[in-house]
Short mmCIF file of C-alpha atoms in Angstrom, two decimals:
data_model
loop_
_atom_site.label_atom_id
_atom_site.label_comp_id
_atom_site.label_asym_id
_atom_site.label_seq_id
_atom_site.Cartn_x
_atom_site.Cartn_y
_atom_site.Cartn_z
CA MET A 242 3.95 10.61 26.65
CA LYS A 243 4.28 13.83 28.61
CA PHE A 244 7.02 14.29 31.20
CA ASN A 245 7.40 16.94 33.86
CA TYR A 246 11.00 18.02 34.19
CA ILE A 247 13.26 20.19 36.29
CA ALA A 248 16.61 21.02 34.70
CA THR A 249 19.46 23.48 34.97
CA THR A 250 20.69 25.71 32.18
CA LYS A 251 24.30 26.45 31.21
CA ASP A 252 24.44 29.47 33.52
CA GLY A 253 23.10 27.44 36.48
CA LYS A 254 19.49 28.66 36.42
CA THR A 255 16.68 26.25 37.20
CA GLN A 256 14.08 25.59 34.50
CA GLN A 257 10.97 23.45 34.71
CA GLY A 258 8.24 22.49 32.27
CA ILE A 259 6.60 19.69 30.30
CA ILE A 260 8.16 17.80 27.40
CA GLU A 261 6.64 15.17 25.09
CA ALA A 262 8.62 12.05 24.22
CA PRO A 263 7.89 8.38 23.52
CA THR A 264 10.10 7.18 26.42
CA HIS A 265 11.76 8.46 29.57
CA ASP A 266 15.24 8.05 28.05
CA GLU A 267 14.21 9.97 24.93
CA ALA A 268 12.88 12.81 27.12
CA ILE A 269 16.28 13.07 28.82
CA ALA A 270 18.02 13.01 25.43
CA MET A 271 15.77 15.79 24.14
CA LEU A 272 16.59 17.97 27.16
CA GLY A 273 20.28 17.35 26.54
CA ARG A 274 19.92 18.56 22.94
CA GLN A 275 18.39 21.76 24.35
CA GLN A 276 21.56 22.30 26.43
CA LEU A 277 19.65 21.49 29.63
CA LYS A 278 20.94 19.27 32.42
CA PRO A 279 18.03 17.16 33.76
CA VAL A 280 17.53 17.06 37.53
CA VAL A 281 14.07 15.45 37.68
CA VAL A 282 12.21 13.86 34.75
CA LYS A 283 9.02 12.01 35.55
CA SER A 284 5.88 11.01 33.69
CA SER A 285 2.97 13.39 34.10
CA GLY A 286 0.53 10.56 33.50
CA GLY A 287 -0.75 12.16 30.32
CA LYS A 288 -0.34 10.69 26.88
CA ASN A 289 -0.07 12.38 23.58
CA VAL A 290 -3.60 12.88 22.32
CA LEU A 291 -2.44 11.87 18.87
CA ASN A 292 -2.18 8.29 20.06
CA LEU A 293 -5.97 8.29 20.13
CA SER A 294 -5.94 8.94 16.40
CA PHE A 295 -4.42 5.61 15.55
CA GLY A 296 -5.58 4.47 12.14
CA ASN A 297 -6.06 7.99 10.74
CA LYS A 298 -4.55 8.51 7.33
CA VAL A 299 -3.31 11.47 5.39
CA LYS A 300 -4.16 11.77 1.69
CA SER A 301 -1.29 11.43 -0.76
CA ARG A 302 -2.20 14.81 -2.24
CA ASP A 303 -1.90 16.51 1.17
CA LEU A 304 1.47 14.86 1.80
CA VAL A 305 2.78 15.92 -1.62
CA ILE A 306 1.69 19.54 -1.09
CA PHE A 307 3.20 19.59 2.40
CA THR A 308 6.51 18.14 1.16
CA ARG A 309 6.80 20.52 -1.79
CA GLN A 310 5.89 23.60 0.26
CA LEU A 311 8.31 22.64 3.03
CA SER A 312 11.05 22.24 0.44
CA THR A 313 10.31 25.70 -1.02
CA MET A 314 10.30 27.38 2.39
CA ILE A 315 13.57 25.75 3.48
CA SER A 316 15.19 26.73 0.15
CA ALA A 317 14.08 30.33 0.83
CA GLY A 318 15.88 30.27 4.18
CA VAL A 319 12.81 30.03 6.44
CA PRO A 320 13.69 28.38 9.79
CA LEU A 321 12.41 24.81 9.97
CA ALA A 322 10.16 25.27 13.03
CA ARG A 323 8.59 28.39 11.54
CA ALA A 324 8.04 26.65 8.19
CA LEU A 325 6.29 23.74 9.93
CA SER A 326 4.14 26.11 11.96
CA THR A 327 3.08 27.96 8.79
CA LEU A 328 2.21 24.73 6.97
CA GLN A 329 0.22 23.53 9.97
CA ALA A 330 -2.18 26.45 9.59
CA GLN A 331 -2.58 25.81 5.84
CA SER A 332 -3.54 22.12 6.03
CA ASP A 333 -7.21 21.22 5.48
CA SER A 334 -6.91 17.92 7.35
CA LYS A 335 -7.58 18.18 11.08
CA TYR A 336 -5.52 15.08 11.80
CA PHE A 337 -2.60 16.23 9.64
CA ARG A 338 -2.64 19.62 11.42
CA SER A 339 -2.34 17.84 14.75
CA VAL A 340 0.54 15.73 13.41
CA ILE A 341 2.41 18.81 12.11
CA GLU A 342 1.78 20.59 15.41
CA SER A 343 3.38 17.73 17.33
CA ILE A 344 6.31 17.58 14.88
CA THR A 345 6.82 21.34 15.26
CA LYS A 346 7.04 20.94 19.05
CA ASP A 347 9.54 18.12 18.63
CA VAL A 348 11.73 20.21 16.31
CA GLU A 349 11.55 23.18 18.68
CA GLY A 350 12.59 20.81 21.45
CA GLY A 351 15.73 19.85 19.55
CA ARG A 352 14.61 16.60 17.98
CA PRO A 353 15.83 15.93 14.40
CA LEU A 354 13.11 16.24 11.78
CA ALA A 355 13.52 12.61 10.68
CA ASP A 356 12.98 11.37 14.25
CA ALA A 357 9.89 13.56 14.57
CA PHE A 358 8.49 12.13 11.32
CA ALA A 359 9.31 8.58 12.43
CA ARG A 360 6.79 8.88 15.28
CA TYR A 361 3.99 8.77 12.67
CA PRO A 362 4.58 5.70 10.46
CA ASN A 363 0.97 5.84 9.22
CA VAL A 364 1.78 9.23 7.63
CA PHE A 365 5.49 9.11 6.77
CA SER A 366 6.84 5.87 5.32
CA GLU A 367 10.17 4.33 6.24
CA VAL A 368 11.59 5.51 2.90
CA TYR A 369 10.37 9.04 3.54
CA VAL A 370 11.93 9.13 7.01
CA ASN A 371 15.27 7.67 5.86
CA MET A 372 15.56 10.13 3.01
CA ILE A 373 14.85 13.02 5.39
CA ARG A 374 17.51 11.67 7.76
CA ALA A 375 20.01 11.44 4.91
CA GLY A 376 19.11 14.97 3.77
CA GLU A 377 19.67 16.36 7.27
CA ALA A 378 23.01 14.61 7.56
CA ALA A 379 24.21 15.85 4.15
CA GLY A 380 22.77 19.36 4.54
CA ILE A 381 20.59 19.05 1.43
CA LEU A 382 17.18 18.76 3.06
CA ASP A 383 15.48 21.06 0.52
CA LYS A 384 16.70 18.97 -2.44
CA ILE A 385 15.65 15.72 -0.75
CA LEU A 386 12.19 17.15 -0.07
CA LYS A 387 11.84 18.04 -3.77
CA ARG A 388 12.76 14.48 -4.69
CA LEU A 389 10.31 13.11 -2.15
CA ALA A 390 7.49 15.29 -3.49
CA ALA A 391 8.14 14.05 -7.04
CA GLN A 392 8.35 10.46 -5.81
CA GLU A 393 5.09 10.73 -3.84
CA GLU A 394 3.37 12.24 -6.90
CA LYS A 395 4.50 9.32 -9.04
CA GLN A 396 3.29 6.78 -6.47
CA ALA A 397 -0.05 8.56 -6.11
CA SER A 398 -0.46 8.71 -9.88
CA ILE A 399 0.18 4.97 -10.29
CA HIS A 400 -2.18 4.15 -7.42
CA LYS A 401 -4.89 6.35 -8.92
CA LYS A 402 -4.58 4.66 -12.32
CA ILE A 403 -4.77 1.19 -10.78
CA VAL A 404 -7.86 2.12 -8.75
CA SER A 405 -9.44 3.72 -11.82
CA ALA A 406 -8.73 0.63 -13.93
CA MET A 407 -10.20 -1.72 -11.32
CA THR A 408 -13.29 0.29 -10.37
CA TYR A 409 -15.43 -0.67 -13.38
CA PRO A 410 -14.61 -4.42 -13.23
CA SER A 411 -15.17 -4.45 -9.46
CA VAL A 412 -18.60 -2.82 -9.78
CA ILE A 413 -19.66 -5.21 -12.56
CA MET A 414 -18.45 -8.24 -10.60
CA ALA A 415 -20.28 -7.10 -7.46
CA ILE A 416 -23.53 -6.57 -9.39
CA MET A 417 -23.12 -9.94 -11.09
CA VAL A 418 -22.57 -11.79 -7.80
CA VAL A 419 -25.54 -10.09 -6.10
CA ALA A 420 -27.78 -10.76 -9.11
CA PHE A 421 -26.69 -14.42 -9.23
CA PHE A 422 -27.45 -14.94 -5.54
CA PHE A 423 -30.84 -13.21 -5.93
CA ILE A 424 -31.78 -15.40 -8.92
CA MET A 425 -30.61 -18.60 -7.24
CA ILE A 426 -32.29 -17.96 -3.88
CA PHE A 427 -35.55 -16.23 -4.87
CA LEU A 428 -36.34 -16.78 -8.57
CA MET A 429 -34.93 -20.21 -9.42
CA PRO A 430 -37.04 -22.14 -6.86
CA LYS A 431 -40.25 -20.65 -8.33
CA ILE A 432 -39.09 -21.32 -11.89
CA GLY A 433 -38.19 -24.89 -10.83
CA LYS A 434 -41.70 -25.52 -9.50
CA ILE A 435 -43.22 -24.23 -12.73
CA ILE A 436 -40.95 -26.47 -14.82
CA GLN A 437 -41.70 -29.53 -12.69
CA ASN A 438 -45.45 -28.86 -12.92
CA LEU A 439 -45.21 -28.52 -16.69
CA THR A 440 -43.08 -31.66 -17.11
CA PRO A 441 -44.18 -34.09 -14.34
CA GLY A 442 -41.99 -37.18 -14.20
CA ALA A 443 -39.85 -36.06 -17.14
CA GLN A 444 -36.05 -36.23 -17.06
CA LEU A 445 -34.82 -32.63 -16.87
CA PRO A 446 -31.70 -31.56 -18.82
CA ILE A 447 -28.46 -31.77 -16.88
CA GLN A 448 -27.91 -27.99 -16.81
CA THR A 449 -31.40 -27.55 -15.31
CA ARG A 450 -30.73 -30.17 -12.63
CA ILE A 451 -27.41 -28.49 -11.77
CA MET A 452 -29.01 -25.05 -11.46
CA LEU A 453 -31.93 -26.38 -9.37
CA GLY A 454 -29.53 -28.30 -7.12
CA LEU A 455 -27.37 -25.22 -6.65
CA SER A 456 -30.46 -23.15 -5.94
CA HIS A 457 -31.63 -25.70 -3.35
CA ILE A 458 -28.26 -25.60 -1.58
CA MET A 459 -28.11 -21.80 -1.57
CA GLN A 460 -31.71 -21.46 -0.44
CA HIS A 461 -31.55 -23.91 2.46
CA TYR A 462 -27.96 -23.42 3.56
CA ALA A 463 -27.56 -19.66 3.03
CA PRO A 464 -27.78 -18.94 6.81
CA ILE A 465 -24.76 -21.22 7.22
CA LEU A 466 -22.88 -20.45 3.99
CA ILE A 467 -22.96 -16.65 4.26
CA PRO A 468 -21.46 -16.53 7.80
CA LEU A 469 -18.88 -19.13 6.72
CA ILE A 470 -17.91 -17.00 3.70
CA VAL A 471 -17.67 -13.87 5.87
CA ILE A 472 -15.62 -15.65 8.56
CA GLY A 473 -13.43 -17.32 5.93
CA THR A 474 -12.77 -13.98 4.23
CA PHE A 475 -11.94 -12.36 7.58
CA LEU A 476 -9.53 -15.16 8.53
CA PHE A 477 -7.92 -15.06 5.09
CA LEU A 478 -7.36 -11.29 5.31
CA ARG A 479 -5.87 -11.70 8.79
CA TYR A 480 -3.61 -14.51 7.60
CA ILE A 481 -2.17 -12.56 4.67
CA LYS A 482 -1.24 -9.79 7.10
CA THR A 483 1.06 -12.17 8.99
CA PRO A 484 4.67 -12.42 7.74
CA LYS A 485 4.23 -16.00 6.48
CA GLY A 486 0.79 -15.38 4.99
CA LYS A 487 1.87 -12.16 3.27
CA TYR A 488 4.86 -13.90 1.71
CA GLN A 489 2.73 -16.80 0.42
CA TRP A 490 0.14 -14.37 -0.93
CA HIS A 491 2.81 -12.41 -2.77
CA VAL A 492 4.22 -15.66 -4.21
CA PHE A 493 0.73 -16.45 -5.53
CA LEU A 494 0.28 -12.96 -7.02
CA LEU A 495 3.57 -13.30 -8.90
CA ARG A 496 2.23 -16.48 -10.53
CA VAL A 497 -1.05 -14.99 -11.76
CA PRO A 498 -0.89 -14.32 -15.51
CA VAL A 499 -1.03 -10.64 -16.57
CA LEU A 500 -1.30 -9.45 -12.95
CA SER A 501 2.24 -10.65 -12.22
CA VAL A 502 3.54 -8.49 -15.09
CA VAL A 503 1.93 -5.37 -13.60
CA ILE A 504 3.21 -6.17 -10.09
CA ARG A 505 6.77 -6.71 -11.30
CA LYS A 506 6.83 -3.51 -13.33
CA ILE A 507 5.48 -1.46 -10.42
CA ALA A 508 8.05 -3.07 -8.09
CA ILE A 509 10.91 -2.34 -10.49
CA ALA A 510 9.81 1.28 -10.92
CA ARG A 511 9.63 1.72 -7.13
CA PHE A 512 13.01 0.06 -6.65
CA ALA A 513 14.72 2.21 -9.27
CA ARG A 514 13.26 5.52 -8.09
CA THR A 515 13.67 4.86 -4.35
CA PHE A 516 17.18 3.43 -4.66
CA ALA A 517 18.24 6.34 -6.87
CA SER A 518 16.84 8.87 -4.41
CA LEU A 519 18.60 7.27 -1.45
CA MET A 520 21.91 6.96 -3.29
CA SER A 521 21.76 10.61 -4.37
CA ALA A 522 21.17 11.54 -0.72
CA GLY A 523 24.41 9.84 0.27
CA VAL A 524 22.89 6.72 1.86
CA SER A 525 25.11 3.64 1.62
CA VAL A 526 24.28 0.85 -0.83
CA LEU A 527 23.52 -1.66 1.95
CA GLU A 528 21.23 0.70 3.82
CA SER A 529 19.57 1.77 0.57
CA LEU A 530 18.86 -1.85 -0.31
CA ASP A 531 17.36 -2.49 3.12
CA VAL A 532 15.06 0.54 2.97
CA THR A 533 14.16 0.02 -0.70
CA GLY A 534 13.18 -3.60 -0.08
CA GLY A 535 10.59 -2.54 2.46
CA ALA A 536 9.22 0.13 0.10
CA ILE A 537 8.62 -2.14 -2.90
CA GLY A 538 5.48 -3.71 -1.46
CA ASN A 539 6.24 -7.33 -2.35
CA LYS A 540 7.86 -9.70 0.15
CA VAL A 541 9.26 -12.04 -2.51
CA ILE A 542 11.20 -9.26 -4.23
CA GLU A 543 12.15 -7.82 -0.82
CA LYS A 544 13.68 -11.20 0.08
CA GLU A 545 15.70 -11.12 -3.15
CA LEU A 546 17.04 -7.67 -2.29
CA LYS A 547 18.03 -8.82 1.20
CA ALA A 548 19.92 -11.71 -0.34
CA ALA A 549 21.54 -9.27 -2.76
CA ALA A 550 22.57 -7.05 0.16
CA ILE A 551 24.35 -9.99 1.79
CA GLU A 552 26.28 -10.67 -1.42
CA VAL A 553 27.14 -6.97 -1.78
CA LYS A 554 28.40 -7.00 1.80
CA ASN A 555 30.65 -9.92 0.84
CA GLY A 556 32.23 -7.87 -1.94
CA LYS A 557 30.08 -8.48 -5.03
CA GLN A 558 28.66 -5.75 -7.24
CA LEU A 559 24.91 -5.14 -7.01
CA SER A 560 24.56 -5.51 -10.78
CA GLU A 561 26.16 -8.95 -10.56
CA THR A 562 23.78 -10.17 -7.85
CA LEU A 563 20.62 -8.84 -9.55
CA ALA A 564 21.65 -10.50 -12.84
CA LYS A 565 20.61 -13.82 -11.25
CA SER A 566 17.22 -12.50 -10.12
CA LYS A 567 13.99 -14.11 -11.28
CA ASN A 568 12.00 -10.90 -10.91
CA PHE A 569 14.39 -8.21 -12.14
CA PRO A 570 14.84 -8.20 -15.94
CA PRO A 571 18.38 -8.20 -17.42
CA ILE A 572 18.11 -4.51 -18.31
CA ILE A 573 18.24 -3.59 -14.59
CA SER A 574 21.53 -5.37 -13.95
CA GLN A 575 22.97 -4.01 -17.19
CA MET A 576 21.99 -0.42 -16.37
CA LEU A 577 23.31 -0.84 -12.83
CA ALA A 578 26.62 -2.10 -14.22
CA VAL A 579 26.91 1.04 -16.35
CA GLY A 580 26.04 3.18 -13.33
CA GLU A 581 28.66 1.45 -11.20
CA GLU A 582 31.30 2.03 -13.86
CA THR A 583 30.44 5.70 -14.38
CA GLY A 584 29.51 6.54 -10.78
CA GLN A 585 26.04 7.68 -11.87
CA ILE A 586 23.79 4.99 -10.45
CA ASP A 587 21.17 7.50 -9.30
CA THR A 588 20.91 9.24 -12.69
CA ILE A 589 20.66 5.97 -14.64
CA LEU A 590 18.11 4.45 -12.26
CA GLU A 591 15.95 7.58 -12.51
CA LYS A 592 15.76 6.95 -16.27
CA VAL A 593 14.93 3.28 -15.63
CA ALA A 594 12.17 4.36 -13.22
CA ASP A 595 10.71 6.76 -15.81
CA PHE A 596 10.75 4.00 -18.42
CA TYR A 597 8.97 1.51 -16.16
CA ASP A 598 6.44 4.12 -15.03
CA GLU A 599 5.48 4.48 -18.70
CA GLU A 600 5.40 0.69 -19.02
CA VAL A 601 3.07 0.45 -16.01
CA ASP A 602 0.75 3.07 -17.52
CA ALA A 603 0.63 1.22 -20.84
CA THR A 604 0.08 -2.16 -19.15
CA ILE A 605 -2.74 -0.83 -16.96
CA GLU A 606 -4.45 0.74 -19.97
CA GLY A 607 -4.08 -2.52 -21.89
CA LEU A 608 -5.39 -4.46 -18.91
CA SER A 609 -8.47 -2.22 -18.76
CA SER A 610 -9.24 -2.89 -22.41
CA ILE A 611 -8.84 -6.67 -21.86
CA ILE A 612 -10.92 -6.91 -18.67
CA GLU A 613 -14.07 -5.39 -20.20
CA PRO A 614 -14.61 -8.04 -22.93
CA ILE A 615 -13.69 -10.81 -20.46
CA LEU A 616 -16.36 -9.58 -18.07
CA ILE A 617 -18.90 -9.42 -20.89
CA VAL A 618 -18.08 -13.03 -21.83
CA VAL A 619 -18.38 -14.20 -18.20
CA LEU A 620 -21.62 -12.30 -17.67
CA GLY A 621 -23.01 -13.63 -20.96
CA SER A 622 -22.04 -17.19 -20.00
CA VAL A 623 -23.85 -16.96 -16.65
CA VAL A 624 -26.97 -15.48 -18.26
CA GLY A 625 -26.79 -18.10 -21.03
CA LEU A 626 -26.49 -20.95 -18.49
CA ILE A 627 -29.51 -19.70 -16.55
CA ALA A 628 -31.51 -19.21 -19.76
CA ALA A 629 -30.55 -22.69 -21.02
CA SER A 630 -31.56 -24.31 -17.72
CA VAL A 631 -34.98 -22.66 -17.96
CA MET A 632 -35.63 -22.89 -21.68
CA GLY A 633 -34.35 -26.46 -22.10
CA PRO A 634 -37.29 -28.17 -20.36
CA ILE A 635 -39.77 -25.83 -22.06
CA ALA A 636 -38.30 -26.64 -25.47
CA SER A 637 -38.54 -30.36 -24.67
CA LEU A 638 -42.16 -29.88 -23.62
CA ASN A 639 -43.01 -28.09 -26.89
CA LYS A 640 -41.35 -30.94 -28.83
CA ASN A 641 -43.39 -33.56 -26.97
CA ILE A 642 -46.60 -31.59 -27.56
CA GLY A 643 -45.73 -31.30 -31.25
CA ASN A 644 -45.26 -35.08 -31.48
#
């Protein structure tokens, strides 16, 4: 929101203007950071135009470039506000430019960079913001930004490989479903009439009766079934976005063969890299566990980390608590134990993250090679079932004619 203010400076002069802040109290705090004593602070009735852009996203590539360039400029001694202003002009994304512009104004107004980033959770994740906050506190913002850029690149690379691996199966499945519905609704009824005319009163094979019955249901009840499927899918997607639904969905995913292996390896890689980055930035173990849990992307594993944080708070070592985990393999607790003994948790976990990134790549490639033959078998089975349901009665008819 925008606030009109009247304030006095250190030397007693009156200053007035407009300041942007999410709340009235935050506006007063921002003026205080600018060494201004507020006299009047009231809402101007205008809202930040960026609020109208809710739902806009920034590409991972754009965020990586922004993070790396900001790190380079800060390392070179460029003032933060000037660096942000320069990067704003270089961005190709209109929405991202508007975000950087608002962040630049916040920084110029005295707001910490982490707080400015936190206003845009759809662009900067909780992990990103917390690492920036830790970097500002420790005076190593440029190094943290380099780590963040590398971390974002890794995440984007994994996401790209998963999407690439799933594109072909998804397209084949979509074509198969559409073709099946088309055959059942439009072709099978005509084929059924032909078969019944050729074999009047004859007992049709069971596979033919099943296919004709399914075709009859789909043909006559499609106006009801299709809306029900759409509504059911919509309600399901809404449910798995609720805390309870998301947790149950993640429990289910961790029980699916093959897929659960990929999910666990991705979660472990994220945990190791994020936890290592936070620890190297000087964030406490408890706070690192809290932030890392939210960044993993699986509520079941996040719950385990929260339980581990409670035990760590009570005096136990993190390696000891994770040794009892159902989702973290023994190597994690063993490597953590070595890190705790040597004081190099971040270095060791970086190596663990690299190892599991390679494991994820290998698993995804293996999964791609497995999915293709499975799809061919499924597609062949469907085509074979349809062919058998059509050719069975015809073969029986030919046999009767031959007799």
